[in-house]
Coordinates of C-alpha atoms in Angstrom, one line a residue:
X246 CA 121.9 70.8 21.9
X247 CA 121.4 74.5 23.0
X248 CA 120.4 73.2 26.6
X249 CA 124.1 71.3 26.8
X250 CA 125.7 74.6 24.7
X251 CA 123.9 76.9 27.7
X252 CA 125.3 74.3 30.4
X253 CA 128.9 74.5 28.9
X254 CA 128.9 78.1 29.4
X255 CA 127.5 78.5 32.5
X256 CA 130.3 76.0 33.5
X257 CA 133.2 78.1 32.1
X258 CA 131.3 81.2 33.7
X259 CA 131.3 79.3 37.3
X260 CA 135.2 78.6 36.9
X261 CA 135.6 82.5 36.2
X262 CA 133.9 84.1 39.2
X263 CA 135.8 81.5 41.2
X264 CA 139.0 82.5 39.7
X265 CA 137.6 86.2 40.9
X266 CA 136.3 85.0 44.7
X267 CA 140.0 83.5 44.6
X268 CA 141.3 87.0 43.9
X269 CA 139.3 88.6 46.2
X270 CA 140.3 86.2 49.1
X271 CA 143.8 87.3 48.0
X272 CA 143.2 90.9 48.9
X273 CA 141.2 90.8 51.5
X274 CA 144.0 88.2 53.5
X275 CA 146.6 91.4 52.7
X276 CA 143.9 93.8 54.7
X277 CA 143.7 91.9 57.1
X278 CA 147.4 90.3 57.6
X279 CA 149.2 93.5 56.3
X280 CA 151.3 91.0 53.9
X281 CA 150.3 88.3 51.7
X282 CA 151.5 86.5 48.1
X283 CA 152.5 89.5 45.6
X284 CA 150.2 90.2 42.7
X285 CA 149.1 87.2 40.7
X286 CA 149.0 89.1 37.7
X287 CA 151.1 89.0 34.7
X288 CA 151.9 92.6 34.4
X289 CA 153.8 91.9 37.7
X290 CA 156.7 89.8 35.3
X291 CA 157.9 93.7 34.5
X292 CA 159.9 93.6 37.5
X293 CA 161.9 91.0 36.4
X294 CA 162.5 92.7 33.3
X295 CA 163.5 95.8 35.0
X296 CA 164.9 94.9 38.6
X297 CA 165.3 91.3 38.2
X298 CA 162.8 90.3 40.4
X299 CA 160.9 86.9 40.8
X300 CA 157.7 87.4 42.1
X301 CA 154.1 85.6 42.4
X302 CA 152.9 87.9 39.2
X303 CA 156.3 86.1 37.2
X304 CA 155.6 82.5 38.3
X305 CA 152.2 82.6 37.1
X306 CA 153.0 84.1 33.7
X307 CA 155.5 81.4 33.4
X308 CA 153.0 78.2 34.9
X309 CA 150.8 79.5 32.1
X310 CA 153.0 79.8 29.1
X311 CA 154.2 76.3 29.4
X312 CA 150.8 74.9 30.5
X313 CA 149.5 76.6 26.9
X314 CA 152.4 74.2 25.5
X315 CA 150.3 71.2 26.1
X316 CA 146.7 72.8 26.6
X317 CA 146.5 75.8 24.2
X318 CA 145.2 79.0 25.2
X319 CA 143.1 77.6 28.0
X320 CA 144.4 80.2 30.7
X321 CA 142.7 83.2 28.7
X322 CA 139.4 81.6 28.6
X323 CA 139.0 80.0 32.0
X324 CA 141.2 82.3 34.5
X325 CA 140.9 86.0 33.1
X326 CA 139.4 88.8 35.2
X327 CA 139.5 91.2 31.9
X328 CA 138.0 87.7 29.7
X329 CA 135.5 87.7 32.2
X330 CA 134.2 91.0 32.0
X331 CA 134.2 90.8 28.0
X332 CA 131.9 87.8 28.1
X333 CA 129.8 89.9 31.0
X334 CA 129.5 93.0 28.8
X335 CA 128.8 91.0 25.5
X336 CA 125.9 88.7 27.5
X337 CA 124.7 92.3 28.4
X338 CA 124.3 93.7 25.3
X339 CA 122.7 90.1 23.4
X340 CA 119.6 90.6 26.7
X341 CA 118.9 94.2 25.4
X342 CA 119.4 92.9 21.4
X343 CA 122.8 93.6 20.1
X344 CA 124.9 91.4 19.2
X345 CA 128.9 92.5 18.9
X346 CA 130.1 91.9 15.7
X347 CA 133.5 90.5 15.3
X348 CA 136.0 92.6 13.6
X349 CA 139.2 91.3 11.9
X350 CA 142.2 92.8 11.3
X351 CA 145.6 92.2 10.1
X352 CA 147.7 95.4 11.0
X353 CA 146.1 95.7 14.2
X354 CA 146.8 91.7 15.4
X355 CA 150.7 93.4 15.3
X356 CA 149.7 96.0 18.7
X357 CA 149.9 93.1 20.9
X358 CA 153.2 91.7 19.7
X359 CA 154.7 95.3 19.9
X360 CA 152.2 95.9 23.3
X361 CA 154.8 92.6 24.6
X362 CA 157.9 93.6 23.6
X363 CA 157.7 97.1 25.3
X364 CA 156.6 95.2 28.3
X365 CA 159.0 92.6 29.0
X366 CA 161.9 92.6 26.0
X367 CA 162.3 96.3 25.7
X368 CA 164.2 97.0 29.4
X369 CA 166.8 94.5 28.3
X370 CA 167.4 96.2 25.4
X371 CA 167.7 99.5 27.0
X372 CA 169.7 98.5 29.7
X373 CA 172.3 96.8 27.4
X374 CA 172.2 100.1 24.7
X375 CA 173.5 101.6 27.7
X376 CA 175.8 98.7 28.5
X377 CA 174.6 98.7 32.4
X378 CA 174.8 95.4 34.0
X379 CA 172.3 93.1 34.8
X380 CA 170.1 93.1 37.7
X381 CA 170.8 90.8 40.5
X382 CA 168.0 88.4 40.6
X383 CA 166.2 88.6 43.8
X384 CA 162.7 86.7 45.2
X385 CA 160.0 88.4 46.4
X386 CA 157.1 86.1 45.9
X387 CA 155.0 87.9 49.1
X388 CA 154.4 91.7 49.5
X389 CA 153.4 93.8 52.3
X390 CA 152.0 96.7 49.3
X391 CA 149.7 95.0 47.2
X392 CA 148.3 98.0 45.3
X393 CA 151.4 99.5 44.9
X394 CA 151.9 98.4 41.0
X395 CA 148.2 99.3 40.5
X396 CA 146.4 102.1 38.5
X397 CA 143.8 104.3 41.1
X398 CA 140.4 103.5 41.4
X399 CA 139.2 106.0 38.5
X400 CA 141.6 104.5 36.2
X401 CA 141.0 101.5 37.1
X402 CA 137.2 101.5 36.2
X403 CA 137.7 103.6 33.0
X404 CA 139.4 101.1 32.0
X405 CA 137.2 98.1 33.0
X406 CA 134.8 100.6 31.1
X407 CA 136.7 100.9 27.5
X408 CA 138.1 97.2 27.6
X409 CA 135.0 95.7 28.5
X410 CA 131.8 97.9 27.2
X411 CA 133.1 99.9 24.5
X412 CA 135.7 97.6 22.6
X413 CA 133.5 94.3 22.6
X414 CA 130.7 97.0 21.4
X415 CA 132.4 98.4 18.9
X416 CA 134.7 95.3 17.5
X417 CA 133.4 92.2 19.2
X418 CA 133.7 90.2 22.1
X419 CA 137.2 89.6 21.9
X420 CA 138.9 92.5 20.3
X421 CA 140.6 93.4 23.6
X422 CA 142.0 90.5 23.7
X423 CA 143.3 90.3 19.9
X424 CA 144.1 93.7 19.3
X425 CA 145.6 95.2 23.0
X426 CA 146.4 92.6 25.4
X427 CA 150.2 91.8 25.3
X428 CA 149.8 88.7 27.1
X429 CA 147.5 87.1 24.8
X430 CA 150.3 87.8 22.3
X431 CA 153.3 85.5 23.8
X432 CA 150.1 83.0 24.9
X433 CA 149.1 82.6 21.0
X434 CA 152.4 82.7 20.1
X435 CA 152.9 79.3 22.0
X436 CA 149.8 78.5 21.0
X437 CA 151.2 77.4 17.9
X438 CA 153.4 75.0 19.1
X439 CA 151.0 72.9 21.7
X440 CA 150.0 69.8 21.3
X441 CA 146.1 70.4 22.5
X442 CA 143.4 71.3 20.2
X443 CA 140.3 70.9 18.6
X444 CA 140.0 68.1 16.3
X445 CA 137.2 67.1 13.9
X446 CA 135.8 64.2 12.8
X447 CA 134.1 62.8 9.3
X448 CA 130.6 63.5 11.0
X449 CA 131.3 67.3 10.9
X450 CA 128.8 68.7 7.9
X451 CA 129.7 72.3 7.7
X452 CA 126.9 73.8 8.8
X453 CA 128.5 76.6 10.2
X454 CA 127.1 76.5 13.7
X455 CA 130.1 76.1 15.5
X456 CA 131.9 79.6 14.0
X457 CA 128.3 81.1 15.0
X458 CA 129.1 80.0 18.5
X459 CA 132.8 80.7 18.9
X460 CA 133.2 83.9 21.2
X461 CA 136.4 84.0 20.4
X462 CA 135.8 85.4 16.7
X463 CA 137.2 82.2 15.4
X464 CA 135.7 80.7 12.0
X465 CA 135.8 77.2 13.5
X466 CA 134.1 75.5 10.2
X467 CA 136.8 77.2 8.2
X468 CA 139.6 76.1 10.2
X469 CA 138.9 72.5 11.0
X470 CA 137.9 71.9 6.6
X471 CA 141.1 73.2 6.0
X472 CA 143.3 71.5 8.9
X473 CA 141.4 69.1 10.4
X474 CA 141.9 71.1 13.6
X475 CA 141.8 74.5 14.8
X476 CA 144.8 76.5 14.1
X477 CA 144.2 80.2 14.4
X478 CA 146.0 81.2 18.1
X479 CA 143.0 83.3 18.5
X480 CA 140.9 80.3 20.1
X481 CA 140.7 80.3 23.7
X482 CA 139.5 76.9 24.1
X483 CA 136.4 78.1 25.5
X484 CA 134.6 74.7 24.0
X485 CA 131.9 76.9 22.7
X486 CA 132.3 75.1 19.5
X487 CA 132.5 71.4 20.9
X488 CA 128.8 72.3 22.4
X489 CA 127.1 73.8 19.4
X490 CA 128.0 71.4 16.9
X491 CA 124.9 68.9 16.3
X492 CA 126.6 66.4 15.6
X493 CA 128.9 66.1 18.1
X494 CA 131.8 66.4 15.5
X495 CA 134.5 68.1 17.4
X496 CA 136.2 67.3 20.4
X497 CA 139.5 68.2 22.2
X498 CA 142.3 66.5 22.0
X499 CA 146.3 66.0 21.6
X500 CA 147.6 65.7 18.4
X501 CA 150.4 67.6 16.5
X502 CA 151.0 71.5 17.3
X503 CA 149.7 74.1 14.9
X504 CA 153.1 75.1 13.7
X505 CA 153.3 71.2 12.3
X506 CA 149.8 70.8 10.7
X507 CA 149.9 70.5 7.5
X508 CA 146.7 71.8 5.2
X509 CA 144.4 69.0 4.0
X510 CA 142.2 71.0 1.8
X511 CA 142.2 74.2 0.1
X512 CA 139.0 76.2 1.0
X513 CA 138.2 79.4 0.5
X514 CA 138.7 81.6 3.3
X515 CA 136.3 84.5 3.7
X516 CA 137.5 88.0 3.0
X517 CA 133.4 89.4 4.6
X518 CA 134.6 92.4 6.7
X519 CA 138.4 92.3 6.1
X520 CA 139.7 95.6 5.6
X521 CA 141.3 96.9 2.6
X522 CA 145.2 97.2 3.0
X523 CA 144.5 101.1 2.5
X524 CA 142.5 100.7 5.7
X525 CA 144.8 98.4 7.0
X526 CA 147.3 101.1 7.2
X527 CA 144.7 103.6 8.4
X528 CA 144.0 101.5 11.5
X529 CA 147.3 101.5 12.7
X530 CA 148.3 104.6 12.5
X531 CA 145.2 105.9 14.1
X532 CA 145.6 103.3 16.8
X533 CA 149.1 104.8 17.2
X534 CA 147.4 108.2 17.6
X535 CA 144.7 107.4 20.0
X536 CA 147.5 105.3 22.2
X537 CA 150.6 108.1 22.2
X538 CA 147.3 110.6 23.1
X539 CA 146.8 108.7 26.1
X540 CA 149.3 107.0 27.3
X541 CA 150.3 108.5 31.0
X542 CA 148.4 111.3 29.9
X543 CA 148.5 113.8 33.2
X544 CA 150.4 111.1 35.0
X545 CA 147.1 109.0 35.0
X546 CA 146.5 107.0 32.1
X547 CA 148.0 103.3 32.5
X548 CA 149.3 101.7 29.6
X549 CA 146.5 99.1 29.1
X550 CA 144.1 101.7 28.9
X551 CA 145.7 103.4 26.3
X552 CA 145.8 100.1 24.5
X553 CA 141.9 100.5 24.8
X554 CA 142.1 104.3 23.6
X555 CA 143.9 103.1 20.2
X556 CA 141.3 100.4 19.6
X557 CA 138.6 103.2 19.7
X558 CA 140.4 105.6 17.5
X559 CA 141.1 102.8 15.1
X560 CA 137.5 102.1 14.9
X561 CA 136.6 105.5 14.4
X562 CA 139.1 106.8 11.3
X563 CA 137.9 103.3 9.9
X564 CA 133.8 104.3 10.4
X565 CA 134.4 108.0 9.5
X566 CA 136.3 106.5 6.0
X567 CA 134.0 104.0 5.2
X568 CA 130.8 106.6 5.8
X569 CA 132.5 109.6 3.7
X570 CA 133.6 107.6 0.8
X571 CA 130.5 105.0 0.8
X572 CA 126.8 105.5 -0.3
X573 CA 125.4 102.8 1.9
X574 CA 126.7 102.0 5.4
X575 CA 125.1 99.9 8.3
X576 CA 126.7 99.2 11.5
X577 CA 124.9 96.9 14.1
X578 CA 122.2 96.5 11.5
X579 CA 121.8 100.5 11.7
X580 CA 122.4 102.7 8.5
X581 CA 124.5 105.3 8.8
X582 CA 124.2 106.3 5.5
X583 CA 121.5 105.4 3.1
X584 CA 121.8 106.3 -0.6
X585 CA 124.7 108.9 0.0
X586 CA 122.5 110.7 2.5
X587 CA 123.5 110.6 6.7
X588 CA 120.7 109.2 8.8
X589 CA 119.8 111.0 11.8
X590 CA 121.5 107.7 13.3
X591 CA 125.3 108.6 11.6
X592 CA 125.0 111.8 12.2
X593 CA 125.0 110.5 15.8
X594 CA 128.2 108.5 15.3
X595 CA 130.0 111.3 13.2
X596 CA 129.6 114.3 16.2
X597 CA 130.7 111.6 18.7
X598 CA 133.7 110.7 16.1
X599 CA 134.7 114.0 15.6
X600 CA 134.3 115.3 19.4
X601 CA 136.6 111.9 20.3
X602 CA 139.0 112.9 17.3
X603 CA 138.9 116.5 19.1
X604 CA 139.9 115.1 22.5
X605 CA 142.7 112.9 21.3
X606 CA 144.1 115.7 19.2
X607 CA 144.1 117.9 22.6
X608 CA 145.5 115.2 24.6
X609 CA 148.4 114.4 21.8
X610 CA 148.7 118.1 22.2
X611 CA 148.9 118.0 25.9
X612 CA 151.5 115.1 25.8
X613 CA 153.9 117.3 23.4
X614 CA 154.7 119.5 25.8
X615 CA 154.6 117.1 28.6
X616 CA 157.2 115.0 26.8
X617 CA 159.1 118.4 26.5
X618 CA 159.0 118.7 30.3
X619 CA 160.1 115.5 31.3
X620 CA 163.1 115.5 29.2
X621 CA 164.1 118.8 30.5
X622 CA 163.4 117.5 34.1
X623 CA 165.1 115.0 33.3
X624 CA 168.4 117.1 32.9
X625 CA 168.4 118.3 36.6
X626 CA 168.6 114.7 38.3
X627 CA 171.8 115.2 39.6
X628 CA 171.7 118.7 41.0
X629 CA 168.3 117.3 42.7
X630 CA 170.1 114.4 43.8
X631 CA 172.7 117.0 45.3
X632 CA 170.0 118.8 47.6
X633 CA 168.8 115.9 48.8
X634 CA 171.8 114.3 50.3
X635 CA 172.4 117.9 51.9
X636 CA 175.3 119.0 49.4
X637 CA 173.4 121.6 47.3
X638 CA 174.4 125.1 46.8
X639 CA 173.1 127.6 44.2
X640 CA 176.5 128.2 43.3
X641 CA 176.8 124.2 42.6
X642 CA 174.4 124.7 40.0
X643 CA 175.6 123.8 36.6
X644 CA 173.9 126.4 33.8
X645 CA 172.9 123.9 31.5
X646 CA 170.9 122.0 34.5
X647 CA 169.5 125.6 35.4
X648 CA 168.6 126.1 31.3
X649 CA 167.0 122.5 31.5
X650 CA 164.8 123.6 34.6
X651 CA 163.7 127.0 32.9
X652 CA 162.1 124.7 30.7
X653 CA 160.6 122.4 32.8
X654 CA 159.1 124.9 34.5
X655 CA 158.3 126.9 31.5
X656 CA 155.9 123.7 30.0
X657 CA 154.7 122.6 33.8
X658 CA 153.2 126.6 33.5
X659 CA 151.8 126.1 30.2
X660 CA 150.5 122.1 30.9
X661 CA 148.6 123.6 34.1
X662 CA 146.5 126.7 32.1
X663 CA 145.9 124.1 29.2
X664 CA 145.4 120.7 30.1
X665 CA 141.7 119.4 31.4
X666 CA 142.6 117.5 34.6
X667 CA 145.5 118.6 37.1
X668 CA 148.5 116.8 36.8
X669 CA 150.4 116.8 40.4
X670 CA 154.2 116.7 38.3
X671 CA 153.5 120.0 37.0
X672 CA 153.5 121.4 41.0
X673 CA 156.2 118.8 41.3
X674 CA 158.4 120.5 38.7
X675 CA 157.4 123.8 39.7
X676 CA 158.5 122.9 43.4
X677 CA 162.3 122.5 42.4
X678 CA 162.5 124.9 40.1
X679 CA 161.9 128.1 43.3
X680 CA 164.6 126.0 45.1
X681 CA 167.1 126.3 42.6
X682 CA 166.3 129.9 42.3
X683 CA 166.4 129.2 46.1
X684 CA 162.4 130.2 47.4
X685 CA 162.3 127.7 49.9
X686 CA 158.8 129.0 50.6
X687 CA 157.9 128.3 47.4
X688 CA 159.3 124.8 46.8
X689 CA 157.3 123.8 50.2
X690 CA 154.2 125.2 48.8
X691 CA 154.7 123.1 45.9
X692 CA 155.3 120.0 47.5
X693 CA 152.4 120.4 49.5
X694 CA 150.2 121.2 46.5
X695 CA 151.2 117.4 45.4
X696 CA 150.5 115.9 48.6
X697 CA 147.4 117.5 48.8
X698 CA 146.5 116.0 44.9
X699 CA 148.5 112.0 46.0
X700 CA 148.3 112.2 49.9
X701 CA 149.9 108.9 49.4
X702 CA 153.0 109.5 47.5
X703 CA 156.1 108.3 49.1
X704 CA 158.9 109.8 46.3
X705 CA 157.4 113.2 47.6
X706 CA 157.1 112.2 51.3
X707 CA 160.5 111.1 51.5
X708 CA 162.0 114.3 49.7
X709 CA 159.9 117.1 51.4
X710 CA 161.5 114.8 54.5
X711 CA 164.8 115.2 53.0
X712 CA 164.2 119.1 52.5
X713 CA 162.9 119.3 56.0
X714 CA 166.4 117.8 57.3
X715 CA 168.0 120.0 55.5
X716 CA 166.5 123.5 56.9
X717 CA 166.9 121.7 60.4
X718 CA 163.0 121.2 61.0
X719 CA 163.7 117.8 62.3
X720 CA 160.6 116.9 63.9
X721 CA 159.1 118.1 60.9
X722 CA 160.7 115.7 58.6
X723 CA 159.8 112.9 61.6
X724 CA 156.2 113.5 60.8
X725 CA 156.7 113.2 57.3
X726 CA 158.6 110.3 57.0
X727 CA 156.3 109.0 59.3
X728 CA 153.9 109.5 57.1
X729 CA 155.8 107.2 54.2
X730 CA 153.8 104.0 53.7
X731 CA 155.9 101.3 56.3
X732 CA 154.5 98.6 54.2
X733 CA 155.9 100.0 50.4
X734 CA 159.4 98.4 49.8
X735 CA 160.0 101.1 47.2
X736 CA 160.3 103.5 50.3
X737 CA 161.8 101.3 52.9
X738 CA 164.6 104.0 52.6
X739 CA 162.4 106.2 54.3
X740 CA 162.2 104.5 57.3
X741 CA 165.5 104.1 57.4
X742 CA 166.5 108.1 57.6
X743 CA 163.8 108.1 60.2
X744 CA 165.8 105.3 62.5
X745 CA 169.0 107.3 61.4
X746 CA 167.0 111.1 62.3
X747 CA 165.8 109.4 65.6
X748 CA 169.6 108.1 66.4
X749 CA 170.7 111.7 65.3
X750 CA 168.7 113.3 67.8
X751 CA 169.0 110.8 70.7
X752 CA 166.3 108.8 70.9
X753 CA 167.9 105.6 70.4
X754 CA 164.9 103.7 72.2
X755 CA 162.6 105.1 69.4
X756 CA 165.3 104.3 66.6
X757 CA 165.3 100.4 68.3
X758 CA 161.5 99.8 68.0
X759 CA 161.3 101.2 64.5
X760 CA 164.5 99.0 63.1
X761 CA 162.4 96.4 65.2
X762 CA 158.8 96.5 62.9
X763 CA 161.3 97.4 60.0
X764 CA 162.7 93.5 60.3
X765 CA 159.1 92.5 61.3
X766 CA 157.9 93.3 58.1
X767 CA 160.8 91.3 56.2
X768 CA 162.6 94.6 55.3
X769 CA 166.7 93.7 56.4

């Protein structure tokens, strides 16, 4: 039976990387085509929420919501890049002898409800708190910017790092996925309702060796005693359990959804590991402090990687609790403690606890005051919006928009002489602030000092463009919006004041070829 188990997996594995080859295909059609589908990822659905746009992302988050209606939860364990690299990182660790425990919460299963809300409820809330009207719904199912929506290349692998490595290290081989990812949360959420599951049969004996098998953290001998079937929204249907058991007991099947299952026996449902609720409580709120620490910290930090930053300061208030208050502690079979005495092995994991607890309170410290200086930024959008349409004055300038950029300026000083890495809005702020006290010197010397941190940013192209206009460096502000990214419809206005600067200036056969590649690439 462990030959078939081993041949199961290898199966769902081979399925994975295709999913990936598939993705990769994707990309490397865009670099060579210049446009292809938009991002099949779920995280693209936020447009709709926002703009009211359809894309590929949307379609697929949809397809796989309702195909969880009648499958279950088969699209998290046989199409996702981040599932993939969780069971890569935990079949790394069990060939060097450690195997992840799985950790279970009940506070912390809440993060990806809340994680899901933020995402994809939370802009329609805003937006009628405000009472602004909906979006027009638009389609835009191909892109000619596919990294556009996507984190840097550093970000990107620090987060690959903590969701993958560190998280299924430190809380199993699915905690990512049970206690960060907000599209696992609608996805078990339907979960409940579909009509595919596992079922068991009378020959099933209880051994146990099914739960052993689960990679999902599910306790599949629990579940099925109890039910007859497999409940918890937790299992991905990865049919781990179907290949372990030695007698051939389970199976897939259709039957009723979880939400109409009635219990057939009352077991007793093991408490090993659970949390107190005083822990409980613990977890969240320090999963609420490593997550506000982090999250756009220096304009860098994405969202799900803060997700990942909460996880590990959740585990570590829990581990520095548990080895201050307990005589005895172990974890991955190691004592940390040993007769209320440290072992050279927790002293280990209490310096790395502390030095993390250190970093996050800096960060949260950081964040503070950049909170402070985006609000007061904030206040100045409308004289800024005034420059750049070439009706600014420094009489125009309202004294509470002037008092608001004192203080943006003020905390983009004091974010710059504290914080660890460079942050390119600090400059940004920095820039407008001389031109309201109107240095044009040095609000070009600040743009340039963010160009020369995000060569690639378009907002900043296309207003250092707009400030060039304005000064009457017009083939300056050619260049620059030359420089724009053609290919980015967030700055398609940018090659439209170029057409408009080329007109201007007479060079109508120029203006005619751009508006030409501007309608070649789809843009009206």
């Amino acid at each position: 039976m462990k030959k078939n188990h081993a041949r199961f997996s290898r199966r769902r594995a081979v399925v994975l990387v295709a999913v990936q080859l598939l993705l990769l295909a994707h990309i490397l059609w865009w670099l060579a085509h210049g446009s292809t589908i938009s991002p099949l990822e779920p995280s693209e659905a936020m447009s709709f929420a926002k703009e009211g746009v359809v894309n590929a992302g949307l379609v697929l988050f949809v397809v796989a919501i309702a195909a969880t209606l009648i499958f279950g939860r088969y699209f998290c364990g046989w199409g996702c890049h981040l599932l993939l690299l969780q069971d890569f990182c935990r079949w790394l660790l069990l060939k060097i002898g450690i195997r992840p425990r799985p950790f279970r919460s009940r506070t912390l299963k809440l993060v990806p409800v809340a994680a899901f809300v933020y995402m994809f409820l939370w802009p329609f809330v805003v937006r009628m708190r405000l009472g602004q009207p909906s979006p027009e719904t638009t389609i835009e199912l191909s892109t000619n910017s596919f990294w556009a929506t996507f984190p840097g290349p550093w970000e990107s692998t620090l987060t690959l790092l903590v969701a993958g490595f560190v998280v299924v290290y430190l809380l199993g081989s699915k905690a990512y996925c049970n206690y960060a990812c907000p599209y696992g949360a609608i996805l078990g959420a339907v979960d409940n309702f579909a009509i595919g599951r596992i079922q068991v049969s009378d020959a099933c004996q209880q051994c146990g060796k099914c739960t052993a098998a689960c990679s999902s953290d599910v306790r599949v001998h629990e579940e099925v005693r109890d039910f007859g079937v497999v409940m918890d929204p937790n299992c991905m249907k990865t049919m781990d359990c179907i290949a372990a058991c030695p007698n051939d007991a389970l199976s897939f099947g259709f039957g009723k959804p979880a939400a109409l299952t009635k219990q057939r026996a009352k077991g007793r449902q093991s408490k090993i590991g659970v949390p107190s609720w005083p822990e409980e409580i613990l977890l969240l709120a320090a999963y609420a402090f490593g997550f506000f620490s982090t999250h756009a910290l220096y304009g860098r930090f994405p969202f799900l990687l803060a997700l990942g930053f909460g996880i590990m300061a959740a585990f570590g208030a829990l581990t520095l609790k548990r080895v201050l208050q307990r005589k005895d502690y172990t974890f991955m079979g190691k004592h940390l403690k040993r007769k209320g005495r440290l072992t050279s092995v927790g002293a280990v994991h209490l310096i790395l606890i502390l030095v993390g607890a250190g970093l996050f309170s800096h960060s949260l410290w950081i964040q503070s005051h950049r909170w402070t200086r985006d609000r007061a930024f904030a206040e100045t959008n409308f004289h800024r919006g005034l420059w750049l349409s070439g009706n600014f004055s420094i009489e125009t300038i309202a004294q509470e928009s002037q008092g608001a950029m004192n203080i943006a300026a003020a905390e983009a000083t004091w974010l710059r002489s504290h914080g660890l890495l460079n942050d390119d809005l600090n400059y940004f702020v920095q820039a407008w602030d001389a031109l309201f006290e109107g240095d044009y010197e040095g609000f070009e010397e600040g743009i340039l000092a963010v160009l020369d941190l995000r060569p690639d940013f378009g907002e900043v192209q296309m207003q250092y463009a707009y400030f060039l206009m304005n000064v009457q460096r017009f083939h300056d502000a050619r260049l620059q919006l030359d420089a724009v990214s053609p290919r980015d419809p967030r700055y398609v206005d940018a090659q439209r004041s170029a057409i408009a600067l080329q007109e201007q200036l007479g060079n109508s056969e120029d203006a005619a070829k751009r508006t030409e590649a501007l309608e070649a690439l789809g843009f009206d």
